[in-house]
Coordinates of N, CA, C and O in Angstrom, one line a residue:
M1210 N 14.8 64.2 -2.5 CA 15.2 65.6 -2.9 C 15.0 65.7 -4.4 O 15.4 64.8 -5.1
G1211 N 14.5 66.7 -4.9 CA 14.3 66.9 -6.3 C 14.5 68.4 -6.8 O 14.2 69.3 -6.0
W1212 N 15.0 68.6 -8.0 CA 15.2 69.9 -8.5 C 14.6 70.0 -9.9 O 14.8 69.1 -10.7
D1213 N 13.8 71.0 -10.2 CA 13.1 71.2 -11.5 C 13.3 72.6 -11.9 O 12.8 73.5 -11.2
Q1214 N 13.9 72.8 -13.0 CA 14.2 74.2 -13.4 C 13.0 74.8 -14.2 O 12.6 76.0 -13.8
Q1215 N 12.4 74.2 -15.2 CA 11.3 74.8 -15.9 C 10.2 73.9 -16.3 O 9.2 74.3 -16.9
A1216 N 10.2 72.6 -15.9 CA 9.2 71.7 -16.4 C 8.0 71.7 -15.5 O 6.9 71.3 -16.0
G1217 N 8.1 72.1 -14.3 CA 6.9 72.1 -13.4 C 6.1 73.4 -13.5 O 6.3 74.2 -14.3
A1218 N 5.2 73.5 -12.5 CA 4.4 74.7 -12.4 C 5.2 75.9 -12.0 O 4.8 77.0 -12.3
F1219 N 6.2 75.7 -11.2 CA 7.1 76.8 -10.7 C 8.4 76.7 -11.3 O 8.9 75.6 -11.6
K1220 N 9.1 77.8 -11.5 CA 10.4 77.8 -12.0 C 11.4 77.6 -10.9 O 11.2 78.1 -9.8
K1221 N 12.4 76.9 -11.2 CA 13.5 76.6 -10.2 C 12.9 76.0 -9.0 O 13.1 76.5 -7.9
D1222 N 12.2 74.9 -9.1 CA 11.5 74.2 -8.0 C 12.4 73.3 -7.3 O 13.0 72.4 -7.9
L1223 N 12.5 73.4 -6.1 CA 13.3 72.5 -5.2 C 12.3 71.8 -4.3 O 11.6 72.5 -3.6
T1224 N 12.3 70.4 -4.4 CA 11.3 69.7 -3.6 C 12.0 68.7 -2.7 O 13.1 68.2 -3.0
L1225 N 11.4 68.4 -1.6 CA 11.9 67.4 -0.6 C 10.7 66.5 -0.3 O 9.6 67.0 0.1
S1226 N 10.9 65.2 -0.5 CA 9.9 64.2 -0.2 C 10.3 63.3 0.9 O 11.5 62.8 1.0
V1227 N 9.4 63.0 1.9 CA 9.7 62.1 3.0 C 8.6 61.1 3.0 O 7.4 61.4 2.8
S1228 N 9.0 59.8 3.1 CA 8.0 58.7 3.1 C 8.4 57.7 4.1 O 9.5 57.5 4.5
M1229 N 7.3 57.0 4.6 CA 7.6 55.9 5.5 C 6.5 54.8 5.2 O 5.4 55.2 4.8
P1230 N 6.8 53.6 5.5 CA 5.8 52.5 5.3 C 4.6 52.6 6.3 O 4.9 53.0 7.4
L1231 N 3.4 52.3 5.9 CA 2.3 52.5 6.7 C 2.3 51.5 8.0 O 2.2 52.0 9.1
P1232 N 2.5 50.2 7.7 CA 2.6 49.4 8.9 C 4.0 49.5 9.5 O 4.9 48.7 9.2
L1233 N 4.2 50.4 10.5 CA 5.5 50.6 11.0 C 6.0 49.4 11.9 O 7.2 49.1 11.8
W1234 N 5.2 48.8 12.7 CA 5.7 47.8 13.6 C 5.2 46.4 13.2 O 5.8 45.4 13.7
N1235 N 4.3 46.3 12.3 CA 3.7 45.0 12.0 C 4.0 44.7 10.5 O 3.2 44.4 9.7
R1236 N 5.3 44.7 10.1 CA 5.7 44.5 8.8 C 5.6 43.0 8.4 O 6.0 42.2 9.2
N1237 N 5.0 42.7 7.3 CA 5.0 41.4 6.6 C 4.2 40.4 7.5 O 4.5 39.2 7.4
Q1238 N 3.3 40.8 8.3 CA 2.5 39.8 9.2 C 1.6 38.9 8.4 O 1.5 37.7 8.7
G1239 N 1.1 39.4 7.3 CA 0.2 38.5 6.4 C 1.0 37.4 5.9 O 0.5 36.2 5.9
N1240 N 2.2 37.6 5.3 CA 3.0 36.6 4.7 C 3.5 35.6 5.8 O 3.6 34.4 5.6
I1241 N 3.7 36.1 7.0 CA 4.2 35.3 8.1 C 3.0 34.3 8.5 O 3.2 33.1 8.7
K1242 N 1.8 34.8 8.6 CA 0.7 34.0 9.0 C 0.4 33.0 7.9 O 0.1 31.8 8.1
M1243 N 0.6 33.4 6.6 CA 0.4 32.4 5.5 C 1.4 31.3 5.5 O 1.1 30.2 5.3
A1244 N 2.7 31.7 5.8 CA 3.7 30.7 5.9 C 3.5 29.7 7.1 O 3.7 28.5 7.0
V1245 N 3.0 30.2 8.2 CA 2.7 29.4 9.4 C 1.6 28.4 9.0 O 1.6 27.2 9.3
A1246 N 0.6 28.9 8.3 CA -0.5 28.1 7.9 C -0.1 27.0 6.9 O -0.5 25.8 7.0
Q1247 N 0.8 27.4 6.0 CA 1.4 26.4 5.0 C 2.2 25.3 5.7 O 2.2 24.2 5.4
L1248 N 3.0 25.8 6.8 CA 3.8 24.8 7.5 C 2.9 23.8 8.3 O 3.2 22.6 8.3
K1249 N 1.8 24.3 8.9 CA 0.8 23.4 9.6 C 0.2 22.4 8.6 O 0.0 21.3 8.9
M1250 N -0.1 23.0 7.4 CA -0.7 22.1 6.4 C 0.3 21.0 5.9 O -0.1 19.9 5.7
A1251 N 1.5 21.4 5.7 CA 2.6 20.5 5.3 C 2.8 19.4 6.4 O 2.9 18.2 6.1
N1252 N 2.8 19.8 7.7 CA 2.9 18.8 8.8 C 1.7 17.9 8.8 O 1.8 16.7 9.1
A1253 N 0.5 18.4 8.6 CA -0.7 17.6 8.6 C -0.6 16.6 7.4 O -1.0 15.4 7.6
N1254 N -0.2 17.0 6.2 CA 0.0 16.1 5.1 C 1.0 15.1 5.4 O 0.9 13.9 5.0
K1255 N 2.1 15.4 6.1 CA 3.1 14.5 6.4 C 2.6 13.4 7.3 O 2.8 12.2 7.1
S1256 N 1.9 13.8 8.4 CA 1.4 12.9 9.3 C 0.3 12.0 8.7 O 0.2 10.8 8.9
L1257 N -0.5 12.5 7.7 CA -1.4 11.7 7.0 C -0.7 10.7 6.1 O -1.2 9.5 6.1
Q1258 N 0.4 11.1 5.5 CA 1.1 10.1 4.7 C 1.7 9.0 5.5 O 1.8 7.8 5.2
V1259 N 2.2 9.4 6.7 CA 2.8 8.4 7.6 C 1.8 7.4 8.1 O 2.0 6.2 8.1
E1260 N 0.6 7.9 8.4 CA -0.5 7.0 8.8 C -0.9 6.1 7.6 O -1.2 4.9 7.8
K1261 N -0.9 6.7 6.4 CA -1.3 5.9 5.3 C -0.3 4.7 5.0 O -0.7 3.6 4.8
V1262 N 1.0 5.0 5.1 CA 2.0 4.0 4.9 C 1.9 3.0 6.1 O 2.1 1.8 5.8
Q1263 N 1.7 3.4 7.3 CA 1.6 2.5 8.4 C 0.4 1.5 8.2 O 0.5 0.3 8.4
N1264 N -0.7 2.1 7.8 CA -1.9 1.3 7.5 C -1.6 0.3 6.4 O -2.1 -0.9 6.5
E1265 N -0.9 0.7 5.3 CA -0.6 -0.2 4.2 C 0.3 -1.4 4.7 O 0.0 -2.5 4.3
V1266 N 1.3 -1.0 5.5 CA 2.2 -2.1 6.0 C 1.4 -3.1 6.9 O 1.5 -4.3 6.8
I1267 N 0.5 -2.5 7.8 CA -0.2 -3.4 8.7 C -1.2 -4.3 7.9 O -1.3 -5.5 8.2
L1268 N -1.9 -3.7 6.9 CA -2.8 -4.5 6.1 C -2.0 -5.5 5.3 O -2.5 -6.7 5.2
S1269 N -0.9 -5.2 4.8 CA -0.1 -6.1 4.0 C 0.4 -7.3 4.9 O 0.4 -8.4 4.5
Y1270 N 0.8 -6.9 6.1 CA 1.2 -8.0 7.0 C 0.1 -8.9 7.4 O 0.3 -10.1 7.5
K1271 N -1.1 -8.3 7.6 CA -2.3 -9.2 7.9 C -2.6 -10.1 6.8 O -2.9 -11.3 7.0
K1272 N -2.5 -9.6 5.5 CA -2.7 -10.5 4.4 C -1.7 -11.6 4.3 O -2.0 -12.8 4.1
W1273 N -0.5 -11.3 4.6 CA 0.6 -12.3 4.6 C 0.3 -13.3 5.7 O 0.5 -14.5 5.4
K1274 N 0.0 -12.9 6.9 CA -0.3 -13.8 8.0 C -1.4 -14.7 7.7 O -1.3 -15.9 7.9
E1275 N -2.5 -14.2 7.1 CA -3.6 -15.0 6.8 C -3.2 -16.1 5.7 O -3.6 -17.2 5.8
A1276 N -2.5 -15.6 4.7 CA -2.1 -16.5 3.6 C -1.1 -17.6 4.2 O -1.2 -18.7 3.8
Y1277 N -0.2 -17.2 5.1 CA 0.7 -18.1 5.7 C -0.1 -19.2 6.5 O 0.2 -20.4 6.4
D1278 N -1.0 -18.7 7.3 CA -1.8 -19.7 8.1 C -2.6 -20.6 7.2 O -2.7 -21.8 7.5
N1279 N -3.2 -20.1 6.1 CA -3.9 -21.0 5.2 C -3.0 -22.0 4.5 O -3.3 -23.1 4.3
H1280 N -1.8 -21.5 4.2 CA -0.8 -22.4 3.5 C -0.4 -23.5 4.4 O -0.1 -24.6 4.0
L1281 N -0.3 -23.2 5.7 CA 0.1 -24.3 6.7 C -0.9 -25.3 6.9 O -0.6 -26.4 7.4
L1282 N -2.2 -25.0 6.5 CA -3.2 -26.0 6.7 C -3.0 -27.3 5.8 O -3.3 -28.4 6.3
L1283 N -2.5 -27.0 4.6 CA -2.3 -28.1 3.7 C -0.8 -28.3 3.6 O -0.1 -27.7 2.7
T1284 N -0.2 -29.2 4.3 CA 1.2 -29.5 4.3 C 1.5 -30.4 3.2 O 0.6 -31.1 2.7
P1285 N 2.8 -30.5 2.8 CA 3.1 -31.5 1.7 C 2.8 -32.9 2.2 O 2.5 -33.8 1.3
A1286 N 2.9 -33.2 3.5 CA 2.6 -34.6 3.9 C 1.1 -34.8 3.7 O 0.7 -36.0 3.3
T1287 N 0.2 -33.8 3.9 CA -1.2 -34.0 3.7 C -1.5 -34.2 2.2 O -2.3 -35.1 1.8
I1288 N -0.8 -33.5 1.3 CA -0.9 -33.7 -0.1 C -0.4 -35.1 -0.5 O -1.1 -35.8 -1.3
Q1289 N 0.6 -35.6 0.1 CA 1.1 -37.0 -0.1 C 0.0 -38.0 0.3 O -0.2 -39.0 -0.4
N1290 N -0.7 -37.7 1.4 CA -1.8 -38.6 1.9 C -2.9 -38.6 0.9 O -3.5 -39.6 0.6
F1291 N -3.2 -37.4 0.3 CA -4.2 -37.3 -0.7 C -3.8 -38.2 -1.9 O -4.7 -38.8 -2.5
K1292 N -2.6 -38.1 -2.3 CA -2.1 -38.9 -3.4 C -2.3 -40.4 -3.1 O -2.6 -41.2 -4.0
T1293 N -2.0 -40.8 -1.9 CA -2.1 -42.2 -1.5 C -3.6 -42.6 -1.6 O -3.9 -43.7 -2.1
V1294 N -4.5 -41.8 -1.1 CA -5.9 -42.0 -1.2 C -6.4 -42.1 -2.6 O -7.2 -43.0 -3.0
E1295 N -5.8 -41.2 -3.5 CA -6.1 -41.2 -4.9 C -5.8 -42.5 -5.5 O -6.5 -43.1 -6.3
E1296 N -4.6 -43.0 -5.2 CA -4.2 -44.3 -5.8 C -5.1 -45.5 -5.3 O -5.4 -46.3 -6.1
G1297 N -5.5 -45.4 -4.0 CA -6.4 -46.4 -3.5 C -7.7 -46.4 -4.2 O -8.3 -47.4 -4.5
V1298 N -8.3 -45.2 -4.4 CA -9.6 -45.0 -5.1 C -9.5 -45.5 -6.5 O -10.4 -46.2 -7.0
L1299 N -8.4 -45.2 -7.1 CA -8.1 -45.6 -8.5 C -8.1 -47.1 -8.6 O -8.7 -47.7 -9.5
Q1300 N -7.4 -47.8 -7.7 CA -7.4 -49.2 -7.7 C -8.8 -49.8 -7.4 O -9.2 -50.8 -8.1
N1301 N -9.5 -49.3 -6.5 CA -10.8 -49.7 -6.2 C -11.8 -49.6 -7.4 O -12.6 -50.4 -7.7
F1302 N -11.6 -48.5 -8.2 CA -12.4 -48.3 -9.4 C -12.0 -49.3 -10.4 O -12.9 -49.8 -11.1
R1303 N -10.7 -49.6 -10.6 CA -10.3 -50.6 -11.6 C -10.8 -52.0 -11.2 O -11.1 -52.8 -12.1
H1304 N -10.9 -52.3 -9.9 CA -11.5 -53.6 -9.5 C -13.0 -53.6 -9.5 O -13.6 -54.7 -9.2
G1305 N -13.6 -52.5 -9.7 CA -15.1 -52.5 -9.8 C -15.7 -52.3 -8.5 O -17.0 -52.5 -8.3
N1306 N -15.0 -51.8 -7.4 CA -15.6 -51.6 -6.1 C -16.3 -50.2 -6.0 O -17.0 -50.0 -5.1
L1307 N -16.0 -49.3 -6.9 CA -16.6 -48.0 -7.0 C -17.3 -47.8 -8.3 O -16.9 -48.3 -9.3
S1308 N -18.4 -47.1 -8.2 CA -19.1 -46.8 -9.4 C -18.5 -45.6 -10.1 O -17.6 -44.9 -9.5
L1309 N -18.9 -45.3 -11.3 CA -18.3 -44.2 -12.1 C -18.7 -42.9 -11.4 O -17.8 -42.0 -11.4
I1310 N -19.9 -42.8 -10.9 CA -20.3 -41.5 -10.2 C -19.5 -41.3 -9.0 O -19.0 -40.1 -8.7
E1311 N -19.2 -42.3 -8.2 CA -18.4 -42.1 -7.0 C -17.0 -41.7 -7.3 O -16.3 -40.9 -6.7
F1312 N -16.4 -42.4 -8.3 CA -15.1 -42.1 -8.8 C -15.0 -40.7 -9.3 O -14.0 -39.9 -9.0
T1313 N -15.9 -40.3 -10.1 CA -15.9 -38.9 -10.7 C -16.1 -37.9 -9.5 O -15.4 -36.8 -9.6
D1314 N -16.9 -38.1 -8.6 CA -17.1 -37.2 -7.4 C -15.8 -37.1 -6.7 O -15.4 -36.0 -6.3
F1315 N -15.1 -38.2 -6.4 CA -13.8 -38.2 -5.7 C -12.8 -37.4 -6.5 O -12.1 -36.6 -5.9
M1316 N -12.7 -37.6 -7.8 CA -11.7 -36.9 -8.6 C -11.9 -35.4 -8.6 O -11.0 -34.6 -8.6
E1317 N -13.2 -35.0 -8.7 CA -13.5 -33.6 -8.7 C -13.1 -33.0 -7.3 O -12.5 -31.9 -7.3
S1318 N -13.4 -33.7 -6.2 CA -13.0 -33.2 -4.9 C -11.5 -33.1 -4.8 O -10.9 -32.2 -4.2
Y1319 N -10.8 -34.1 -5.3 CA -9.4 -34.2 -5.2 C -8.7 -33.0 -6.0 O -7.8 -32.4 -5.6
N1320 N -9.3 -32.8 -7.2 CA -8.7 -31.7 -8.1 C -9.0 -30.4 -7.4 O -8.1 -29.5 -7.5
Q1321 N -10.2 -30.2 -6.8 CA -10.5 -28.9 -6.1 C -9.5 -28.7 -5.0 O -9.1 -27.6 -4.7
T1322 N -9.2 -29.8 -4.2 CA -8.3 -29.7 -3.1 C -6.9 -29.3 -3.6 O -6.3 -28.4 -3.0
L1323 N -6.4 -29.9 -4.6 CA -5.1 -29.5 -5.2 C -5.1 -28.1 -5.7 O -4.1 -27.4 -5.5
M1324 N -6.2 -27.7 -6.3 CA -6.2 -26.3 -6.8 C -6.3 -25.3 -5.7 O -5.6 -24.3 -5.7
Q1325 N -7.0 -25.7 -4.6 CA -7.0 -24.8 -3.4 C -5.6 -24.7 -2.8 O -5.2 -23.7 -2.3
Y1326 N -4.9 -25.8 -2.7 CA -3.5 -25.8 -2.2 C -2.6 -24.9 -3.0 O -1.9 -24.1 -2.5
H1327 N -2.7 -25.0 -4.3 CA -1.9 -24.2 -5.2 C -2.4 -22.7 -5.1 O -1.5 -21.8 -5.2
Q1328 N -3.6 -22.5 -4.9 CA -4.1 -21.1 -4.7 C -3.6 -20.5 -3.4 O -3.2 -19.3 -3.4
F1329 N -3.5 -21.3 -2.4 CA -2.9 -20.9 -1.1 C -1.5 -20.5 -1.3 O -1.0 -19.5 -0.8
S1330 N -0.8 -21.3 -2.1 CA 0.7 -21.0 -2.3 C 0.8 -19.8 -3.1 O 1.7 -18.9 -2.8
K1331 N 0.0 -19.6 -4.1 CA 0.0 -18.4 -4.9 C -0.3 -17.1 -4.1 O 0.4 -16.1 -4.2
T1332 N -1.3 -17.2 -3.2 CA -1.7 -16.1 -2.4 C -0.6 -15.8 -1.4 O -0.3 -14.6 -1.2
L1333 N 0.1 -16.8 -0.9 CA 1.2 -16.5 0.0 C 2.4 -15.8 -0.7 O 2.9 -14.8 -0.2
I1334 N 2.7 -16.3 -1.9 CA 3.8 -15.6 -2.7 C 3.4 -14.2 -3.0 O 4.2 -13.3 -2.9
C1335 N 2.2 -13.9 -3.4 CA 1.7 -12.6 -3.8 C 1.7 -11.7 -2.5 O 2.1 -10.5 -2.6
A1336 N 1.3 -12.2 -1.4 CA 1.4 -11.4 -0.1 C 2.8 -11.1 0.3 O 3.1 -10.0 0.7
C1337 N 3.7 -12.0 0.1 CA 5.2 -11.8 0.3 C 5.7 -10.7 -0.6 O 6.4 -9.8 -0.1
E1338 N 5.4 -10.8 -1.8 CA 5.8 -9.8 -2.8 C 5.2 -8.4 -2.5 O 5.9 -7.4 -2.6
E1339 N 4.0 -8.4 -2.1 CA 3.3 -7.1 -1.7 C 4.0 -6.5 -0.5 O 4.2 -5.3 -0.5
L1340 N 4.3 -7.3 0.5 CA 4.9 -6.8 1.7 C 6.3 -6.3 1.4 O 6.8 -5.3 1.9
N1341 N 7.1 -7.0 0.5 CA 8.4 -6.5 0.1 C 8.3 -5.2 -0.7 O 9.1 -4.3 -0.5
Y1342 N 7.2 -5.1 -1.5 CA 7.1 -3.8 -2.3 C 6.7 -2.7 -1.4 O 7.3 -1.6 -1.5
I1343 N 5.8 -2.9 -0.4 CA 5.4 -1.8 0.4 C 6.5 -1.3 1.4 O 6.7 -0.1 1.6
T1344 N 7.3 -2.3 1.9 CA 8.3 -1.9 2.8 C 9.6 -1.6 2.1 O 10.6 -1.2 2.8
N1345 N 9.7 -1.8 0.8 CA 10.9 -1.5 0.0 C 12.1 -2.3 0.5 O 13.2 -1.7 0.7
S1346 N 11.8 -3.5 0.9 CA 12.9 -4.4 1.4 C 12.7 -5.8 0.9 O 11.7 -6.1 0.2
T1347 N 13.6 -6.6 1.2 CA 13.6 -8.0 0.8 C 13.4 -8.9 2.0 O 14.3 -9.4 2.6
Q1348 N 12.2 -9.0 2.5 CA 11.9 -9.7 3.7 C 11.7 -11.2 3.4 O 12.0 -12.1 4.2
F1349 N 11.2 -11.5 2.2 CA 10.9 -12.9 1.8 C 11.6 -13.2 0.5 O 11.8 -12.5 -0.3

């Protein structure tokens, strides 16, 4: 409702305006569809993240299992046997039963075996730490 005394085209103008929204029965359908699409996208992102975390945990567990199996190959008793063999080879070299080339070859092999043992240990510890980090727990 409006009243205009002299500012309009007519003097003492009394007006009545009626309005209604154009989409009478389908109000806000565009925003609803957009919200549904965003909800589906959020659910898809959530399932993608869940799959990603599951794959990381599975991969980390497989790395740990492989490192654990490799670490079990060389037990401390086996290392002690290597030390016994080393002492025997050293005594044979001192007595002149082995040449310098044979002794050097044995020492290189022995050192590589010890380094491999320590590498297995290091890999196992790193795999344990990675598994702890990914699962956010203290498993090991």
